[in-house]
XYZ file of C-alpha atoms in Angstrom:
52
model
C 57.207 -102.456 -135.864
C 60.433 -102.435 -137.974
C 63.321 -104.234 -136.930
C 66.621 -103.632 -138.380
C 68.910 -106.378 -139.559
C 71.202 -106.951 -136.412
C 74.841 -106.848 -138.769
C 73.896 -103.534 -139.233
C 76.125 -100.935 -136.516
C 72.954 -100.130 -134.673
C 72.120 -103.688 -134.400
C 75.648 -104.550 -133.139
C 76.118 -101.572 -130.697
C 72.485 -102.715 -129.048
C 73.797 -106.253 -128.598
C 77.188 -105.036 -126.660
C 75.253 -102.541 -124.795
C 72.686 -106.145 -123.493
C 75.948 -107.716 -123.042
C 77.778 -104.782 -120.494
C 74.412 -104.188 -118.917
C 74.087 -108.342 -118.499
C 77.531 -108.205 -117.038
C 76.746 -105.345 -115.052
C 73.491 -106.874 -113.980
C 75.584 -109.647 -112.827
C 78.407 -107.683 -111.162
C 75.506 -106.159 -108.876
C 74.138 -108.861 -107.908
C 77.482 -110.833 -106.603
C 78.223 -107.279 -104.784
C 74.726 -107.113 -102.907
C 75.166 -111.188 -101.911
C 78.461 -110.482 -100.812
C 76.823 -107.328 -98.541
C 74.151 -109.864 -97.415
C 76.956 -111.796 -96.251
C 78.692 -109.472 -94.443
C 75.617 -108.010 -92.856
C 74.696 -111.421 -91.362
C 78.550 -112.139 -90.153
C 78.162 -108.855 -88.431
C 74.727 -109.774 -87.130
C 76.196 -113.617 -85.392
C 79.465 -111.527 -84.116
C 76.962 -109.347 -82.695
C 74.902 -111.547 -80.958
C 78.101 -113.914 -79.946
C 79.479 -110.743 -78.324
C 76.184 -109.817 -76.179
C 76.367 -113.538 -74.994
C 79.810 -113.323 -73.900
């Protein structure tokens, strides 16, 4: 396979495209954790309000 030099503009626009999807990658998975969270506060409000 050929590789091209990475100072070269293809080279550079592939790196900042890893780097926004790494980010993005990232960004996702705080957003789905943070979901996770909220789904289990819902679940113990639910369950604290059927006891009640």
């Amino acid at each position: 396979m050929n590789h091209e030099p990475e100072n070269q503009k293809g080279g550079q626009m592939k790196d900042s495209f890893t780097e926004r999807s790494k980010k993005l990658s990232e960004e996702l998975e705080r957003c789905l954790l943070a979901d996770k969270n909220i789904l289990v506060i819902l679940d113990i409000m639910d369950r604290s309000n059927e006891e009640s």
